[in-house]
Amino acid sequence: MARTRFLQGLDELRARLLRMGGLAEQAVDRACQAYIERDLTRCRMVLDGETQINLTEREIDEMAFDLLAMQQPMAVDLRFILAVTKINADLERVGDQAVNIAERVMDMVDLPKADLPVDIPRMAAAVSAMVRRALESFIEGKAELAQAVLEMDNVVDRMKDEAFIVLVKSMNDHPETTRQALDALLVARNLERVADHATNIAEDVIFWVRGADVRHNVAPEQPEHQEVTDPH
Amino acid sequence: MGVGIQVDKLNAWFGKTQALYDINMTVAANHATAVIGPSGCGKSTFVRCLNRMHETVPEARATGRVRIGEMDVYNGTSAVQIRRRIGMVFQKANPFPTMSIYDNVAAGLTLNGFHDRKRLDEIVERSLALSALWDEVKDTMRKKSGASLSGGQQQRLCIARAIAVEPQVLLMDEPCSALDPISTGKIEELIFQLKEKFTIVIVTHNMQQASRVAEFTGFFLLGKLIEFDKTEKIFTTPSDKRTEDYITGRFG
C-alpha cells in the first residue's frame, strides 16, 4: 500500500513551502537592508515581490486542501499538512511586515537623516536569524532547532521594548526628528511581529515533529510524541 | 448494558502456526473499540477468540484469559452461553434466506424455545428500531425474505438479529466492507447509538471508519498488539513508529 502519489504530493507541498519561505525571508532581508542603506530600489523590490508571495500562499493552500480532501492523511502526515497551512499563513504575514518596513523606509528617505539612539540593524539581524532558523527547523524536521527559535523571541521582545523607551524619549528631547523616530519605532514593531511569526513557525514545526502543542506556554496534555527522524 | 472485556496473555494457533502472541487488552464497557492492522495480522482471529469462534476451525486453539464482565470465557463457561452474551456481525451479511425478515430477527429467541408471540413482536420491533430498519420493513417484514433486502439493509438485519437476544457485547468483523458509502454511514451511525446498550468491538480495514466510530483503537501487526490507546491519539500522534507507518500508508 505504498502511497506513492500521496508521498509525492507531500514532497511537492514541502518544496513549495520552502520556496515561500525563501521569498518571505528575502523580503525581510531586503526591507532591513533598505532601512539600513535608505535604499529605494530595494523597497520597490519588496513591494513588487509581495504579489508572488500572495500567489504562492494561495497555491500552497490549494495543494494542502486537495491533499486533505483526496488522501485523508493521518498522524505525522496530517500534522505536517496542518503545520504547512499555518506556516504558510505566517510567511505571508512576514511578507506583509516586510512591505510595511519598506513603506516606512520610503517615508524616511524624504526626511533628513537623524541620528537615533536605536540599533535597528542589530534587531533586524536577530529577526532575520529567527526566520532563517525557523525555516531550517522545518527543512530538517528538527524540534530542537525550532525550540531555539522560541528562546530567541524573548531577546527580540526586549529589543523592541528598549527601542520604544529610547525612541519616545528621543521624540521628547528632539521634537524636530519625531517623524524619523516614529518611522524607526514602527519598523521596530514590524520586526518584532516578524519575530512572532517566526515563533509561530517554530511552534508549528514542533507540533509536526513531536505532536506537541507548545503554543501560549501551555503544558501539553499528553507526553510528547517520539521524535521523527525522517518525517518524509 | 454492555460489560467490559479483559484480555490477558491471549495466544492463538492454527495448527502449529501461532496467530496471536500474548495479547493484553482492556475493552471499556459501552464504548466502541476498533481493531486495525494489515491483512493477516490476527485482528479477526482476536475477535473470534472473544466468543470462542476461533476454536470452531479444525486444529485451532487458544490459551490465556478472556473475561467478559464476570464471565470467564475459557474457564467454566460453555461456548453456547458465551455466544448468548456476545453477538457477532460478519463481513458479508448472512440473513437466513428462507426466513422472513421477522423470523430472521426472532430466530435467536425461537431457536432457544422462546415462543411468547406478543413478547416476540415487541423484541423484533425494538431490535429493528435499534438497527434503524424498522421504518423500512415494518409493513413487509412478515412476508418478505431477509434475502430480498439490499446489502446495507441485510447487514442492519443481521445487527437486529444479533441484538434481539440482548447480548452485552457486539463483535463486528468488517461489517461495512461490502457496503456503499450511504449504507456504511447508516451502520456507523448505528454503532454510535448501539454503544449506549452494548460494548462494541469492530474489526475494520477502513481507518477513517475506525476514527469515526471508535473511542479506542488497537493496532495489530504479525499477531501482536503493537499499540492500544484512545483513537484520537492513535490517528494523530501514535507512540509506535510501526503504527505510524501503517496508518500513514508507508507499509501494509
Coordinates of C-alpha atoms in Angstrom, one line a residue:
Chain A
M1 CA 0.0 0.0 0.0
A2 CA 2.8 2.4 -0.8
R3 CA 1.1 5.7 -1.4
T4 CA 3.5 7.0 -4.0
R5 CA 1.3 9.7 -5.3
F6 CA 0.5 11.0 -1.9
L7 CA 4.1 11.0 -0.8
Q8 CA 5.0 12.9 -4.0
G9 CA 2.2 15.3 -3.1
L10 CA 3.7 15.9 0.3
D11 CA 7.2 16.4 -1.2
E12 CA 5.8 18.9 -3.6
L13 CA 4.0 20.7 -0.8
R14 CA 7.2 20.8 1.2
A15 CA 9.2 22.2 -1.8
R16 CA 6.5 24.8 -2.4
L17 CA 6.6 26.0 1.2
L18 CA 10.3 26.2 1.1
R19 CA 10.0 28.4 -1.9
M20 CA 7.5 30.5 0.0
G21 CA 9.9 30.6 3.0
G22 CA 12.7 31.8 0.6
L23 CA 10.5 34.6 -0.7
A24 CA 9.5 35.8 2.7
E25 CA 13.0 35.6 4.1
Q26 CA 14.3 37.5 1.1
A27 CA 11.6 40.2 1.6
V28 CA 12.5 40.8 5.2
D29 CA 16.3 40.9 4.4
R30 CA 15.7 43.3 1.6
A31 CA 13.5 45.5 3.7
C32 CA 16.0 45.6 6.6
Q33 CA 18.8 46.3 4.1
A34 CA 16.7 49.1 2.6
Y35 CA 16.3 50.6 6.1
I36 CA 20.0 50.5 6.8
E37 CA 21.0 51.9 3.4
R38 CA 17.9 54.1 2.8
D39 CA 17.7 52.2 -0.5
L40 CA 14.5 52.9 -2.5
T41 CA 15.4 50.2 -5.1
R42 CA 15.3 47.5 -2.5
C43 CA 12.0 49.0 -1.2
R44 CA 10.4 48.6 -4.6
M45 CA 11.7 45.0 -4.9
V46 CA 10.0 44.2 -1.6
L47 CA 6.7 45.8 -2.9
D48 CA 7.0 44.0 -6.2
G49 CA 7.7 40.7 -4.5
E50 CA 4.5 40.7 -2.5
T51 CA 2.4 39.6 -5.4
Q52 CA 4.5 36.4 -5.8
I53 CA 4.2 35.7 -2.1
N54 CA 0.5 36.1 -2.1
L55 CA 0.1 33.9 -5.2
T56 CA 2.4 31.2 -3.6
E57 CA 0.3 31.3 -0.4
R58 CA -2.8 30.5 -2.4
E59 CA -1.1 27.7 -4.4
I60 CA 0.1 26.1 -1.2
D61 CA -3.3 26.3 0.5
E62 CA -4.9 24.8 -2.6
M63 CA -2.4 21.9 -2.6
A64 CA -2.9 21.3 1.1
F65 CA -6.7 21.4 0.7
D66 CA -6.5 18.9 -2.1
L67 CA -4.3 16.5 -0.2
L68 CA -6.6 16.7 2.9
A69 CA -9.7 16.1 0.7
M70 CA -8.3 13.4 -1.6
Q71 CA -5.8 11.5 0.6
Q72 CA -7.3 11.7 4.1
P73 CA -3.9 11.9 5.8
M74 CA -3.3 10.6 9.3
A75 CA -0.8 11.1 12.1
V76 CA 2.5 12.7 11.0
D77 CA 1.2 13.4 7.6
L78 CA -1.9 15.1 9.0
R79 CA 0.2 17.1 11.4
F80 CA 2.6 18.0 8.5
I81 CA -0.2 19.4 6.3
L82 CA -1.8 21.3 9.1
A83 CA 1.6 22.8 10.0
V84 CA 2.3 23.7 6.4
T85 CA -1.0 25.6 6.1
K86 CA -0.3 27.6 9.3
I87 CA 3.4 28.2 8.4
N88 CA 2.2 29.4 5.0
A89 CA -0.1 32.0 6.6
D90 CA 2.7 33.2 8.9
L91 CA 5.1 33.5 5.9
E92 CA 2.5 35.6 4.1
R93 CA 2.3 37.8 7.1
V94 CA 6.1 38.1 7.2
G95 CA 5.9 39.3 3.6
D96 CA 3.3 41.9 4.7
Q97 CA 5.6 43.1 7.5
A98 CA 8.4 43.5 5.0
V99 CA 6.2 45.6 2.9
N100 CA 5.3 47.7 5.9
I101 CA 9.0 48.2 6.7
A102 CA 9.7 49.1 3.0
E103 CA 6.9 51.7 3.1
R104 CA 8.4 53.3 6.3
V105 CA 11.8 53.5 4.6
M106 CA 10.2 55.2 1.6
D107 CA 8.7 57.7 4.0
M108 CA 12.1 58.1 5.8
V109 CA 14.2 58.8 2.7
D110 CA 12.3 62.1 2.1
L111 CA 13.3 63.3 5.6
P112 CA 16.7 64.5 6.8
K113 CA 18.8 61.7 8.2
A114 CA 18.5 61.6 12.0
D115 CA 21.0 60.1 14.5
L116 CA 18.5 57.9 16.5
P117 CA 19.6 56.1 19.7
V118 CA 18.4 52.7 18.5
D119 CA 20.1 49.8 16.9
I120 CA 17.6 48.7 14.3
P121 CA 20.3 46.8 12.2
R122 CA 21.0 44.6 15.3
M123 CA 17.4 43.9 15.8
A124 CA 17.0 43.2 12.1
A125 CA 19.9 40.7 12.2
A126 CA 18.3 38.9 15.2
V127 CA 14.9 38.7 13.5
S128 CA 16.4 37.5 10.2
A129 CA 18.3 34.8 12.1
M130 CA 15.0 33.8 13.7
V131 CA 13.2 33.4 10.4
R132 CA 16.2 31.5 9.0
R133 CA 16.4 29.2 11.9
A134 CA 12.6 28.6 11.9
L135 CA 12.8 27.6 8.2
E136 CA 15.9 25.4 8.9
S137 CA 13.9 23.6 11.6
F138 CA 11.2 22.9 9.0
I139 CA 13.7 21.7 6.4
E140 CA 15.5 19.5 8.9
G141 CA 12.3 18.4 10.7
K142 CA 14.2 19.1 14.0
A143 CA 12.2 20.2 17.0
E144 CA 15.4 21.3 18.9
L145 CA 16.2 23.9 16.2
A146 CA 12.6 25.1 16.5
Q147 CA 12.9 25.3 20.3
A148 CA 15.9 27.5 19.9
V149 CA 13.8 30.0 17.9
L150 CA 11.3 30.2 20.7
E151 CA 14.0 31.2 23.1
M152 CA 15.3 33.9 20.6
D153 CA 11.9 35.6 20.7
N154 CA 12.4 36.9 24.2
V155 CA 15.6 38.7 23.1
V156 CA 13.7 40.4 20.2
D157 CA 10.9 41.4 22.5
R158 CA 13.3 43.1 24.9
M159 CA 15.0 44.9 21.9
K160 CA 11.6 46.2 20.8
D161 CA 10.7 47.4 24.4
E162 CA 14.1 49.1 24.7
A163 CA 13.6 50.7 21.3
F164 CA 10.2 52.1 22.4
I165 CA 11.6 53.6 25.5
V166 CA 14.6 55.3 23.8
L167 CA 12.6 56.5 20.8
V168 CA 9.8 58.0 22.9
K169 CA 12.5 59.8 24.9
S170 CA 14.1 60.9 21.7
M171 CA 10.8 62.4 20.5
N172 CA 10.5 64.4 23.7
D173 CA 14.1 65.5 23.6
H174 CA 14.4 66.2 19.9
P175 CA 10.9 67.0 18.6
E176 CA 12.4 68.0 15.2
T177 CA 13.2 64.3 14.5
T178 CA 9.8 63.0 15.7
R179 CA 8.8 61.6 12.2
Q180 CA 12.1 59.8 11.9
A181 CA 11.8 58.4 15.4
L182 CA 8.2 57.4 14.7
D183 CA 9.3 55.5 11.5
A184 CA 12.0 53.7 13.4
L185 CA 9.5 52.8 16.2
L186 CA 7.1 51.4 13.6
V187 CA 10.0 49.4 12.0
A188 CA 10.9 48.0 15.4
R189 CA 7.3 47.0 15.9
N190 CA 7.2 45.4 12.4
L191 CA 10.4 43.5 13.1
E192 CA 9.0 42.3 16.4
R193 CA 5.9 41.0 14.6
V194 CA 8.2 39.1 12.1
A195 CA 9.8 37.5 15.1
D196 CA 6.4 36.5 16.4
H197 CA 5.6 34.8 13.0
A198 CA 9.0 33.0 13.2
T199 CA 8.0 31.9 16.7
N200 CA 4.7 30.6 15.3
I201 CA 6.5 28.7 12.6
A202 CA 8.8 27.1 15.1
E203 CA 5.8 26.1 17.2
D204 CA 4.2 24.5 14.2
V205 CA 7.4 22.6 13.4
I206 CA 7.3 21.2 17.0
F207 CA 3.7 20.2 16.5
W208 CA 4.5 18.5 13.2
V209 CA 7.6 16.6 14.5
R210 CA 6.5 15.8 18.1
G211 CA 2.8 16.1 18.0
A212 CA 3.0 18.5 20.9
D213 CA 1.2 21.8 21.1
V214 CA 3.6 24.3 22.7
R215 CA 1.7 27.5 21.9
H216 CA 1.0 30.0 24.6
N217 CA 3.2 28.3 27.1
V218 CA 0.5 25.8 28.0
A219 CA 1.9 22.4 29.0
P220 CA 0.8 19.6 26.6
E221 CA -1.9 17.3 27.9
Q222 CA -0.1 14.2 26.8
P223 CA 3.5 13.1 26.8
E224 CA 5.4 14.3 23.7
H225 CA 5.5 12.1 20.7
Q226 CA 8.7 10.4 19.8
E227 CA 10.9 12.4 17.5
V228 CA 10.5 11.5 13.9
T229 CA 14.0 11.1 12.5
D230 CA 12.9 11.2 8.9
P231 CA 9.3 12.5 8.7
H232 CA 9.3 12.1 4.9
Chain B
M1 CA -26.0 -2.8 29.4
G2 CA -22.6 -3.6 28.0
V3 CA -19.8 -5.0 30.1
G4 CA -16.1 -4.6 29.9
I5 CA -13.7 -7.2 28.4
Q6 CA -10.4 -8.1 30.0
V7 CA -7.9 -10.0 27.8
D8 CA -4.8 -11.4 29.4
K9 CA -2.0 -13.2 27.7
L10 CA -4.1 -14.4 24.9
N11 CA -2.3 -16.7 22.4
A12 CA -3.9 -18.4 19.5
W13 CA -2.8 -21.0 16.9
F14 CA -3.9 -22.5 13.7
G15 CA -2.3 -26.0 14.0
K16 CA 1.4 -25.2 14.6
T17 CA 1.1 -21.7 13.3
Q18 CA 0.8 -19.1 16.0
A19 CA -1.6 -16.3 15.1
L20 CA -1.7 -14.3 18.3
Y21 CA 1.1 -13.6 20.8
D22 CA 0.4 -12.6 24.4
I23 CA -2.4 -10.1 23.7
N24 CA -3.4 -8.0 26.7
M25 CA -6.2 -5.6 26.3
T26 CA -8.9 -3.9 28.4
V27 CA -12.1 -3.1 26.4
A28 CA -14.2 -0.4 28.1
A29 CA -17.9 -1.2 28.6
N30 CA -20.4 0.8 26.4
H31 CA -17.7 2.1 24.1
A32 CA -16.6 1.1 20.6
T33 CA -13.1 -0.3 20.3
A34 CA -11.6 -0.7 16.8
V35 CA -9.1 -3.3 15.8
I36 CA -7.0 -2.4 12.9
G37 CA -4.0 -3.8 11.1
P38 CA -2.9 -5.2 7.7
S39 CA -4.3 -8.4 6.3
G40 CA -3.2 -11.5 8.3
C41 CA -2.2 -9.5 11.4
G42 CA -4.6 -11.5 13.6
K43 CA -7.3 -9.0 14.1
S44 CA -10.2 -11.2 13.1
T45 CA -8.6 -14.1 15.0
F46 CA -8.5 -11.9 18.0
V47 CA -12.3 -11.1 18.0
R48 CA -13.1 -14.7 17.2
C49 CA -11.3 -15.7 20.3
L50 CA -13.5 -13.4 22.3
N51 CA -16.6 -15.5 21.6
R52 CA -14.7 -18.8 21.0
M53 CA -15.5 -18.9 17.3
H54 CA -11.8 -19.5 16.8
E55 CA -12.0 -23.0 18.2
T56 CA -14.6 -23.9 15.5
V57 CA -11.7 -24.1 13.0
P58 CA -10.1 -27.5 12.9
E59 CA -6.9 -27.7 14.9
A60 CA -7.3 -24.1 16.1
R61 CA -6.7 -23.4 19.7
A62 CA -6.3 -20.5 22.1
T63 CA -4.7 -20.0 25.6
G64 CA -4.9 -17.2 28.0
R65 CA -7.7 -15.5 29.8
V66 CA -10.7 -13.6 28.5
R67 CA -13.2 -12.2 30.8
I68 CA -16.5 -10.7 29.6
G69 CA -17.8 -8.9 32.6
E70 CA -17.7 -11.5 35.3
M71 CA -17.7 -14.4 32.8
D72 CA -14.5 -16.3 32.2
V73 CA -14.7 -17.3 28.5
Y74 CA -12.1 -20.1 28.6
N75 CA -12.8 -21.5 32.1
G76 CA -16.1 -23.0 33.2
T77 CA -18.4 -21.4 30.6
S78 CA -19.9 -23.2 27.6
A79 CA -19.4 -21.8 24.1
V80 CA -23.2 -21.5 23.8
Q81 CA -23.5 -19.5 27.0
I82 CA -20.8 -17.2 25.7
R83 CA -22.4 -16.6 22.3
R84 CA -25.7 -15.7 24.0
R85 CA -23.8 -12.8 25.7
I86 CA -21.8 -11.9 22.6
G87 CA -23.4 -11.1 19.3
M88 CA -21.4 -11.1 16.1
V89 CA -21.9 -9.4 12.8
F90 CA -19.7 -10.6 9.9
Q91 CA -18.2 -9.0 6.8
K92 CA -20.8 -10.5 4.5
A93 CA -24.4 -10.1 5.6
N94 CA -25.8 -13.6 6.2
P95 CA -29.6 -13.5 6.8
F96 CA -31.4 -16.8 6.8
P97 CA -32.6 -16.8 3.2
T98 CA -35.7 -18.9 3.6
M99 CA -36.9 -16.9 6.6
S100 CA -39.0 -13.7 6.6
I101 CA -37.4 -10.6 8.0
Y102 CA -39.4 -11.0 11.1
D103 CA -38.3 -14.6 11.6
N104 CA -34.7 -13.7 11.0
V105 CA -34.8 -11.3 13.9
A106 CA -36.7 -13.7 16.1
A107 CA -34.5 -16.7 15.2
G108 CA -32.1 -16.5 18.1
L109 CA -35.0 -16.5 20.6
T110 CA -37.3 -19.1 18.9
L111 CA -34.3 -21.5 18.4
N112 CA -33.9 -21.2 22.2
G113 CA -37.5 -22.2 22.8
F114 CA -38.9 -18.7 23.3
H115 CA -42.4 -18.5 21.7
D116 CA -44.4 -15.8 23.5
R117 CA -45.8 -14.2 20.4
K118 CA -46.6 -10.8 22.0
R119 CA -43.2 -10.5 23.6
L120 CA -41.5 -11.6 20.4
D121 CA -43.4 -8.9 18.5
E122 CA -42.0 -6.3 21.0
I123 CA -38.5 -7.6 20.8
V124 CA -38.5 -7.8 17.0
E125 CA -39.8 -4.2 16.7
R126 CA -37.3 -2.9 19.3
S127 CA -34.4 -4.7 17.6
L128 CA -35.4 -3.4 14.1
A129 CA -35.9 0.1 15.5
L130 CA -32.4 0.0 17.2
S131 CA -31.0 -1.2 13.9
A132 CA -32.6 1.7 12.1
L133 CA -34.5 -0.7 9.9
W134 CA -38.0 -0.6 11.4
D135 CA -39.4 2.1 9.3
E136 CA -38.2 0.5 6.1
V137 CA -39.6 -3.0 6.7
K138 CA -42.4 -2.7 9.2
D139 CA -45.1 -3.3 6.6
T140 CA -43.4 -6.1 4.8
M141 CA -41.4 -7.9 7.4
R142 CA -43.7 -10.9 7.8
K143 CA -43.9 -11.5 4.1
K144 CA -40.6 -10.6 2.6
S145 CA -37.5 -12.7 2.9
G146 CA -34.4 -11.3 4.5
A147 CA -32.5 -12.0 1.3
S148 CA -34.8 -9.6 -0.6
L149 CA -33.3 -6.6 1.2
S150 CA -30.4 -4.5 -0.1
G151 CA -26.9 -5.3 1.1
G152 CA -27.0 -2.4 3.6
Q153 CA -30.4 -3.5 4.9
Q154 CA -29.3 -7.1 5.2
Q155 CA -26.4 -6.0 7.3
R156 CA -28.7 -4.0 9.5
L157 CA -31.0 -7.0 9.7
C158 CA -28.0 -9.1 10.9
I159 CA -27.4 -6.5 13.6
A160 CA -31.1 -6.6 14.6
R161 CA -30.8 -10.4 14.8
A162 CA -27.7 -10.2 16.9
I163 CA -29.1 -7.7 19.4
A164 CA -32.5 -9.4 19.7
V165 CA -31.1 -11.9 22.2
E166 CA -29.9 -8.9 24.2
P167 CA -26.1 -9.6 24.2
Q168 CA -23.8 -7.5 26.3
V169 CA -21.1 -7.3 23.6
L170 CA -21.4 -6.9 19.9
L171 CA -18.4 -8.0 17.8
M172 CA -18.3 -6.7 14.2
D173 CA -15.9 -8.1 11.7
E174 CA -15.5 -5.6 8.9
P175 CA -19.3 -5.0 8.8
C176 CA -19.2 -2.3 6.1
S177 CA -16.5 -3.7 3.8
A178 CA -19.2 -4.8 1.2
L179 CA -21.4 -1.7 1.6
D180 CA -21.7 1.6 -0.3
P181 CA -20.9 4.9 1.5
I182 CA -24.6 5.6 2.3
S183 CA -25.2 2.2 3.9
T184 CA -21.8 2.5 5.6
G185 CA -22.9 5.8 7.0
K186 CA -26.0 4.2 8.4
I187 CA -24.2 1.4 10.1
E188 CA -21.6 3.8 11.6
E189 CA -24.5 6.0 12.9
L190 CA -26.0 2.8 14.3
I191 CA -22.7 1.8 16.0
F192 CA -22.7 5.2 17.7
Q193 CA -26.2 4.7 19.1
L194 CA -25.7 1.0 20.0
K195 CA -22.9 1.9 22.3
E196 CA -25.4 3.1 24.8
K197 CA -26.6 -0.5 25.2
F198 CA -23.7 -2.7 24.2
T199 CA -19.9 -2.9 24.2
I200 CA -18.7 -2.9 20.6
V201 CA -15.5 -4.3 19.2
I202 CA -15.2 -3.6 15.5
V203 CA -12.5 -5.0 13.1
T204 CA -12.0 -2.7 10.2
H205 CA -9.6 -2.1 7.3
N206 CA -11.0 1.4 6.9
M207 CA -9.0 3.7 9.2
Q208 CA -11.4 6.6 8.6
Q209 CA -14.1 4.3 9.9
A210 CA -12.2 3.4 13.0
S211 CA -11.5 7.1 13.7
R212 CA -15.2 7.9 13.2
V213 CA -16.8 5.3 15.3
A214 CA -14.4 4.1 18.0
E215 CA -13.2 5.7 21.2
F216 CA -10.3 3.2 21.5
T217 CA -8.2 1.6 18.8
G218 CA -5.8 -1.3 18.8
F219 CA -3.2 -1.8 16.1
F220 CA -2.2 -5.4 15.4
L221 CA 0.9 -6.5 13.4
L222 CA 2.1 -10.1 12.9
G223 CA -0.1 -11.3 15.7
K224 CA 1.0 -8.8 18.2
L225 CA -0.9 -5.9 19.7
I226 CA 1.6 -3.1 18.9
E227 CA -0.4 -0.2 20.3
F228 CA -3.7 0.4 22.1
D229 CA -4.8 3.8 23.0
K230 CA -7.5 6.4 22.6
T231 CA -8.5 6.6 18.9
E232 CA -7.6 10.3 18.6
K233 CA -4.1 9.5 19.9
I234 CA -3.6 6.6 17.5
F235 CA -4.6 8.7 14.5
T236 CA -2.8 11.9 15.4
T237 CA 0.2 11.1 17.5
P238 CA 0.8 7.3 17.7
S239 CA 3.6 6.3 20.1
D240 CA 5.0 3.5 18.0
K241 CA 6.7 4.0 14.6
R242 CA 5.1 0.9 13.2
T243 CA 1.6 2.2 14.0
E244 CA 2.5 5.5 12.3
D245 CA 4.0 3.8 9.3
Y246 CA 0.8 1.7 8.9
I247 CA -1.8 4.4 9.3
T248 CA 0.1 6.7 7.0
G249 CA 0.3 4.1 4.4
R250 CA 4.0 3.6 4.4
F251 CA 3.6 -0.2 4.6
G252 CA 0.8 -2.7 4.8

